[in-house]
mmCIF file of C-alpha atoms in Angstrom:
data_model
loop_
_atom_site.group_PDB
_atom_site.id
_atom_site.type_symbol
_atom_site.label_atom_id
_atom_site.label_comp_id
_atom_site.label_asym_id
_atom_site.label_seq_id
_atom_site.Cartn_x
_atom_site.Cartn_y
_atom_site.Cartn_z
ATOM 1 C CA UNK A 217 10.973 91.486 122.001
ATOM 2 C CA UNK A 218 7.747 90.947 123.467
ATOM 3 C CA UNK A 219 6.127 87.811 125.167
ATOM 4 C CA UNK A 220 4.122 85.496 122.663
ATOM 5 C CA UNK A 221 1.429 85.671 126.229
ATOM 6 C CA UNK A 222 1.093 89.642 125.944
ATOM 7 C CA UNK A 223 -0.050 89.191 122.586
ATOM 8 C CA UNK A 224 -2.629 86.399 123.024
ATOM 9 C CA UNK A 225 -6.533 87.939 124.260
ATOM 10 C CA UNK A 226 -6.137 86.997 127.862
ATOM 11 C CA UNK A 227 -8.703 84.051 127.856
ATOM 12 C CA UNK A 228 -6.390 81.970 125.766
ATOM 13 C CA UNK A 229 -3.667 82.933 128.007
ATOM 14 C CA UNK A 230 -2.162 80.192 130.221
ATOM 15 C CA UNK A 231 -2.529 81.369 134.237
ATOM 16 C CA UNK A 232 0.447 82.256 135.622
ATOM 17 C CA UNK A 233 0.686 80.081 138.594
ATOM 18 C CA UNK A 234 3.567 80.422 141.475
ATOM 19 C CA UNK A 235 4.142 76.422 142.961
ATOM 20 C CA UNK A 236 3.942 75.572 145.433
ATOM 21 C CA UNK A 237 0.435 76.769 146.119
ATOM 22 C CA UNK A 238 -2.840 75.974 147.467
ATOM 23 C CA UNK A 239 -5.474 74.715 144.936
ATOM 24 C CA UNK A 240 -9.080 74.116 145.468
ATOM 25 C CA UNK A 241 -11.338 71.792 143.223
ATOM 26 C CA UNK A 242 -14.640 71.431 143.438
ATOM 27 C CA UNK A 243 -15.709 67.329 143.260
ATOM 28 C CA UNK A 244 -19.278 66.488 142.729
ATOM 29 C CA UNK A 245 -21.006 63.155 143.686
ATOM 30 C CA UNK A 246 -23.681 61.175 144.052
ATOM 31 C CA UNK A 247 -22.386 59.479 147.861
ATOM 32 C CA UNK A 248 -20.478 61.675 149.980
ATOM 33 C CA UNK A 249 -18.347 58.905 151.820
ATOM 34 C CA UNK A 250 -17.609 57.508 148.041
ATOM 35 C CA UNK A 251 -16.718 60.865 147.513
ATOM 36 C CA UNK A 252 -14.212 61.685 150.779
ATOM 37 C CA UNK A 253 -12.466 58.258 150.075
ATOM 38 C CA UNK A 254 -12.033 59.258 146.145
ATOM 39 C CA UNK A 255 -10.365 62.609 147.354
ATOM 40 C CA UNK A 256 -8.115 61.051 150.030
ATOM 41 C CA UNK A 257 -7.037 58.178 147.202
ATOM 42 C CA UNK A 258 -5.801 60.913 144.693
ATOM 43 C CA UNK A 259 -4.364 63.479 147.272
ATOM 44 C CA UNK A 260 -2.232 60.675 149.056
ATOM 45 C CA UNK A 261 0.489 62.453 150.805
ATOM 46 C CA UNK A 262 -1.336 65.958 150.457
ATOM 47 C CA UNK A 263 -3.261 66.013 153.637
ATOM 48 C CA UNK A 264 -6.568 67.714 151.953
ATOM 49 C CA UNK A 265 -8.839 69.780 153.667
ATOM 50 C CA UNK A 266 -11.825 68.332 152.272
ATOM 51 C CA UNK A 267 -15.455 69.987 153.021
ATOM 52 C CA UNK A 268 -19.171 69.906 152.134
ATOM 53 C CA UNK A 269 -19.952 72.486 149.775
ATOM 54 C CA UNK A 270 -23.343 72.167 148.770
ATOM 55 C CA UNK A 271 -26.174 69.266 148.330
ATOM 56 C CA UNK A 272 -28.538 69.422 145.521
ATOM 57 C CA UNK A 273 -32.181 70.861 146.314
ATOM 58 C CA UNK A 274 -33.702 67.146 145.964
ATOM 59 C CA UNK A 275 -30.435 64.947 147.557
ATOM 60 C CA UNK A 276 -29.158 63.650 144.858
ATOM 61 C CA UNK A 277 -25.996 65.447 144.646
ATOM 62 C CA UNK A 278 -23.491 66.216 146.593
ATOM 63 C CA UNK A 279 -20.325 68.990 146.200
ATOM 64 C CA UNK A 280 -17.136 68.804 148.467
ATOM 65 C CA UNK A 281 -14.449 71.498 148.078
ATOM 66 C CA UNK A 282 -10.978 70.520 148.595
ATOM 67 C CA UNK A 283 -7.870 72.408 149.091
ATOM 68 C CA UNK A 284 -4.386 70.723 148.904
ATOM 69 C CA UNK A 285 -0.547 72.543 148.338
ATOM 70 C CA UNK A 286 0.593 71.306 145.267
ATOM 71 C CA UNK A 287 4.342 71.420 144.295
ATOM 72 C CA UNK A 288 3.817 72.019 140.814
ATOM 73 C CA UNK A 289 1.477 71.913 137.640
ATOM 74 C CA UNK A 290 2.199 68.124 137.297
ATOM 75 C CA UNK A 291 1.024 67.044 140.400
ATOM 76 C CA UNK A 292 -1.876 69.540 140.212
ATOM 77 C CA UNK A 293 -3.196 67.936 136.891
ATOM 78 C CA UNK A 294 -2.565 64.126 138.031
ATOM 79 C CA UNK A 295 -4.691 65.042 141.151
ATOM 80 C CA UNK A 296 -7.255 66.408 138.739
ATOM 81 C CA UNK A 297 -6.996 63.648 136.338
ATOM 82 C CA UNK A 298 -7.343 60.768 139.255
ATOM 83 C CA UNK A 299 -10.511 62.602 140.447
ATOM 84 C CA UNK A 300 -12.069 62.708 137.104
ATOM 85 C CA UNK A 301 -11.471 58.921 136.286
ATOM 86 C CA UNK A 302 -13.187 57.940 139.921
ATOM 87 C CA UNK A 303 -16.234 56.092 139.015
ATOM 88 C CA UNK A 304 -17.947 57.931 142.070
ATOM 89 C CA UNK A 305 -17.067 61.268 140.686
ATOM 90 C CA UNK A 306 -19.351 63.125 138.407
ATOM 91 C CA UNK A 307 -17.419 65.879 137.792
ATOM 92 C CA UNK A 308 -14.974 68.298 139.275
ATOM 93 C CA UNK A 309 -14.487 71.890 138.815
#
């Protein structure tokens, strides 16, 4: 019997992820200290390796990269989600 994922075109497939592992986002700002504390708040206990990635040609923006071990899909989704909700996050990749 063959898996319902070899079936599926592979962009609707979901990745197959071994935890724990490390996982990189992408977190884009308007203040970059705003945007350190943000990432510290939501990877508590996770020690992140937070760095600058890039700064918008006029200023304005700011992109930090941050890589963190997750334990699981869970935890990698609530660190996600708490990034997203932070008011001084625009968006995160």
């Amino acid at each position: 019997m063959s898996n319902e994922n070899d079936t599926q075109p592979f962009c609707h497939r979901k990745p197959d992820i071994e935890y724990p592992c490390e996982w990189e986002y992408r977190v884009i700002g308007t203040d970059q200290q705003a945007l350190i504390a943000a990432i510290e708040q939501a990877c508590a206990s996770k020690n992140p390796d937070i760095n600058l990635s890039n700064v918008s040609s006029k200023g304005k923006y700011v992109s930090m990269n941050v890589t963190v071990t997750v334990e699981n899909e869970a935890i990698r989704n609530d660190i996600f989600n708490q990034l997203q909700q932070n008011e001084a996050v625009k968006m995160v990749i």
